[in-house]
Amino acid sequence: MKDSGKVVTALLAGLAAGAVLGLLFAPEKGSETRDKINDSLSDLADAIKERAEQQIDQLNELKEKVLASVKSKAHQVESIIDDEIEEHA
């Protein structure tokens, strides 16, 4: 999961850099170029926000799985302890 996050981040950064460079070297008015750069940066921000939301969702799912596993193990241990106490009482 860490590697895929790094790859996506690098890909997004590369796309943004390429878009900005392409716009800067395009033969257009400065105001049009700035508008395109703003649009590209806005799109990049949206993509980053979406990716961050996906990562947060994945982390929440992982947290829930870990929590359920810990609770299950705790109940198993509690049951074993209760059985041992009943045997020796």
Coordinates of N, CA and C in Angstrom, one line a residue:
M1 N 0.8 -1.2 0.0 CA 0.0 0.0 0.0 C 0.9 1.2 0.0
K2 N 2.0 1.2 0.7 CA 2.9 2.4 0.7 C 3.4 2.7 -0.6
D3 N 3.9 1.6 -1.3 CA 4.5 1.8 -2.7 C 3.5 2.3 -3.7
S4 N 2.2 1.8 -3.6 CA 1.2 2.3 -4.6 C 0.9 3.8 -4.3
G5 N 0.9 4.2 -3.0 CA 0.7 5.6 -2.7 C 1.8 6.5 -3.2
K6 N 3.0 6.0 -3.1 CA 4.2 6.8 -3.6 C 4.1 6.9 -5.1
V7 N 3.7 5.8 -5.8 CA 3.6 5.8 -7.3 C 2.6 6.8 -7.7
V8 N 1.4 6.8 -7.1 CA 0.3 7.7 -7.5 C 0.7 9.1 -7.2
T9 N 1.4 9.4 -6.1 CA 1.8 10.7 -5.8 C 2.8 11.2 -6.8
A10 N 3.8 10.3 -7.2 CA 4.8 10.7 -8.2 C 4.1 10.9 -9.5
L11 N 3.1 10.1 -9.9 CA 2.4 10.2 -11.1 C 1.7 11.6 -11.2
L12 N 1.0 11.9 -10.1 CA 0.2 13.2 -10.1 C 1.2 14.4 -10.1
A13 N 2.3 14.3 -9.4 CA 3.3 15.4 -9.5 C 3.8 15.5 -10.9
G14 N 4.1 14.4 -11.5 CA 4.7 14.4 -12.9 C 3.7 15.0 -13.9
L15 N 2.4 14.6 -13.7 CA 1.4 15.1 -14.6 C 1.2 16.6 -14.4
A16 N 1.2 17.1 -13.2 CA 1.1 18.5 -12.9 C 2.3 19.3 -13.5
A17 N 3.5 18.8 -13.3 CA 4.7 19.5 -13.8 C 4.6 19.5 -15.3
G18 N 4.3 18.4 -15.9 CA 4.2 18.4 -17.4 C 3.1 19.3 -17.9
A19 N 2.0 19.4 -17.3 CA 0.9 20.3 -17.7 C 1.4 21.7 -17.6
V20 N 2.0 22.1 -16.5 CA 2.4 23.5 -16.3 C 3.5 23.8 -17.3
L21 N 4.5 23.0 -17.5 CA 5.5 23.2 -18.5 C 4.9 23.4 -19.9
G22 N 4.0 22.5 -20.2 CA 3.3 22.6 -21.5 C 2.6 23.9 -21.7
L23 N 1.9 24.3 -20.7 CA 1.2 25.6 -20.8 C 2.2 26.8 -20.9
L24 N 3.2 26.7 -20.1 CA 4.2 27.8 -20.1 C 4.8 28.0 -21.5
F25 N 5.0 27.0 -22.2 CA 5.7 27.1 -23.5 C 4.7 27.2 -24.7
A26 N 3.4 27.1 -24.4 CA 2.4 27.3 -25.4 C 2.3 28.7 -25.9
P27 N 2.2 29.0 -27.1 CA 2.1 30.4 -27.6 C 0.7 31.0 -27.4
E28 N 0.5 31.4 -26.2 CA -0.8 32.0 -25.8 C -0.6 33.3 -25.0
K29 N -1.6 34.0 -24.8 CA -1.5 35.2 -23.9 C -1.2 34.7 -22.5
G30 N -0.6 35.6 -21.8 CA -0.3 35.3 -20.4 C -1.5 35.0 -19.5
S31 N -2.6 35.8 -19.8 CA -3.8 35.6 -19.0 C -4.4 34.2 -19.3
E32 N -4.4 33.8 -20.5 CA -4.9 32.5 -20.9 C -4.1 31.4 -20.2
T33 N -2.8 31.6 -20.3 CA -1.8 30.6 -19.7 C -2.1 30.5 -18.2
R34 N -2.2 31.6 -17.5 CA -2.5 31.6 -16.1 C -3.8 30.9 -15.8
D35 N -4.8 31.2 -16.6 CA -6.1 30.5 -16.4 C -5.9 29.0 -16.5
K36 N -5.2 28.6 -17.5 CA -5.0 27.1 -17.7 C -4.2 26.5 -16.6
I37 N -3.2 27.2 -16.1 CA -2.4 26.7 -15.0 C -3.3 26.6 -13.8
N38 N -4.1 27.6 -13.5 CA -5.1 27.6 -12.4 C -6.0 26.4 -12.5
D39 N -6.5 26.1 -13.7 CA -7.4 25.0 -13.9 C -6.7 23.7 -13.7
S40 N -5.4 23.6 -14.2 CA -4.7 22.4 -14.0 C -4.4 22.1 -12.5
L41 N -4.0 23.2 -11.8 CA -3.7 23.0 -10.4 C -5.0 22.7 -9.6
S42 N -6.1 23.2 -10.0 CA -7.4 22.9 -9.4 C -7.7 21.4 -9.6
D43 N -7.5 20.9 -10.8 CA -7.7 19.5 -11.1 C -6.8 18.6 -10.3
L44 N -5.5 19.1 -10.2 CA -4.5 18.3 -9.4 C -5.0 18.3 -7.9
A45 N -5.4 19.4 -7.4 CA -5.9 19.4 -6.0 C -7.1 18.5 -5.8
D46 N -8.0 18.5 -6.8 CA -9.1 17.5 -6.7 C -8.7 16.1 -6.7
A47 N -7.7 15.8 -7.6 CA -7.2 14.4 -7.7 C -6.5 14.0 -6.4
I48 N -5.7 14.9 -5.8 CA -5.0 14.6 -4.5 C -6.0 14.4 -3.4
K49 N -7.1 15.3 -3.4 CA -8.1 15.2 -2.3 C -8.8 13.8 -2.5
E50 N -9.1 13.4 -3.7 CA -9.8 12.2 -3.9 C -8.9 11.0 -3.5
R51 N -7.7 11.1 -3.8 CA -6.7 10.0 -3.4 C -6.6 9.9 -1.9
A52 N -6.5 11.1 -1.3 CA -6.4 11.1 0.2 C -7.7 10.5 0.8
E53 N -8.8 10.8 0.3 CA -10.1 10.2 0.8 C -10.1 8.7 0.7
Q54 N -9.6 8.2 -0.5 CA -9.5 6.8 -0.7 C -8.5 6.2 0.3
Q55 N -7.4 6.8 0.6 CA -6.4 6.3 1.6 C -7.0 6.3 3.0
I56 N -7.8 7.3 3.3 CA -8.4 7.4 4.6 C -9.5 6.3 4.7
D57 N -10.2 6.1 3.7 CA -11.2 5.0 3.7 C -10.5 3.6 3.9
Q58 N -9.4 3.4 3.2 CA -8.7 2.2 3.4 C -8.1 2.0 4.8
L59 N -7.6 3.1 5.4 CA -7.1 3.0 6.7 C -8.2 2.8 7.7
N60 N -9.4 3.4 7.5 CA -10.5 3.1 8.4 C -11.0 1.7 8.3
E61 N -11.0 1.1 7.1 CA -11.3 -0.3 7.0 C -10.3 -1.2 7.7
L62 N -9.0 -0.9 7.5 CA -8.0 -1.6 8.2 C -8.2 -1.5 9.7
K63 N -8.4 -0.3 10.2 CA -8.7 -0.1 11.6 C -9.8 -1.0 12.2
E64 N -10.9 -1.0 11.4 CA -12.0 -1.8 11.8 C -11.7 -3.3 11.9
K65 N -10.9 -3.8 10.9 CA -10.5 -5.2 10.9 C -9.6 -5.5 12.1
V66 N -8.7 -4.6 12.3 CA -7.8 -4.9 13.5 C -8.5 -4.8 14.8
L67 N -9.4 -3.9 14.9 CA -10.2 -3.8 16.1 C -11.1 -5.0 16.3
A68 N -11.7 -5.5 15.3 CA -12.5 -6.7 15.4 C -11.7 -7.9 15.8
S69 N -10.5 -8.0 15.2 CA -9.6 -9.1 15.5 C -9.1 -9.0 17.0
V70 N -8.8 -7.8 17.4 CA -8.4 -7.7 18.8 C -9.5 -8.0 19.8
K71 N -10.7 -7.6 19.5 CA -11.9 -7.9 20.3 C -12.1 -9.4 20.4
S72 N -12.0 -10.0 19.2 CA -12.2 -11.5 19.1 C -11.2 -12.2 20.0
K73 N -9.9 -11.8 19.9 CA -8.9 -12.5 20.7 C -9.1 -12.2 22.1
A74 N -9.5 -11.0 22.5 CA -9.8 -10.7 23.9 C -10.9 -11.6 24.5
H75 N -11.9 -11.8 23.7 CA -13.0 -12.7 24.1 C -12.6 -14.1 24.2
Q76 N -11.7 -14.6 23.3 CA -11.1 -15.9 23.4 C -10.3 -16.1 24.7
V77 N -9.5 -15.1 25.0 CA -8.7 -15.1 26.2 C -9.5 -15.1 27.5
E78 N -10.6 -14.3 27.4 CA -11.5 -14.2 28.6 C -12.2 -15.5 28.8
S79 N -12.6 -16.1 27.7 CA -13.2 -17.4 27.8 C -12.3 -18.5 28.4
I80 N -11.0 -18.5 28.0 CA -10.1 -19.4 28.5 C -9.8 -19.2 30.0
I81 N -9.7 -18.0 30.4 CA -9.5 -17.6 31.8 C -10.7 -18.1 32.6
D82 N -11.9 -17.8 32.1 CA -13.1 -18.2 32.8 C -13.1 -19.7 33.0
D83 N -12.8 -20.5 31.9 CA -12.7 -21.9 32.0 C -11.7 -22.4 33.0
E84 N -10.6 -21.8 33.0 CA -9.5 -22.2 34.0 C -10.0 -21.9 35.4
I85 N -10.6 -20.8 35.6 CA -11.1 -20.4 37.0 C -12.1 -21.4 37.4
E86 N -13.0 -21.8 36.5 CA -14.1 -22.8 36.9 C -13.5 -24.2 37.2
E87 N -12.4 -24.6 36.5 CA -11.8 -25.9 36.7 C -11.1 -25.9 38.1
H88 N -10.5 -24.8 38.5 CA -9.7 -24.8 39.7 C -10.6 -24.3 40.9
A89 N -11.8 -24.0 40.7 CA -12.6 -23.5 41.8 C -13.2 -24.6 42.6

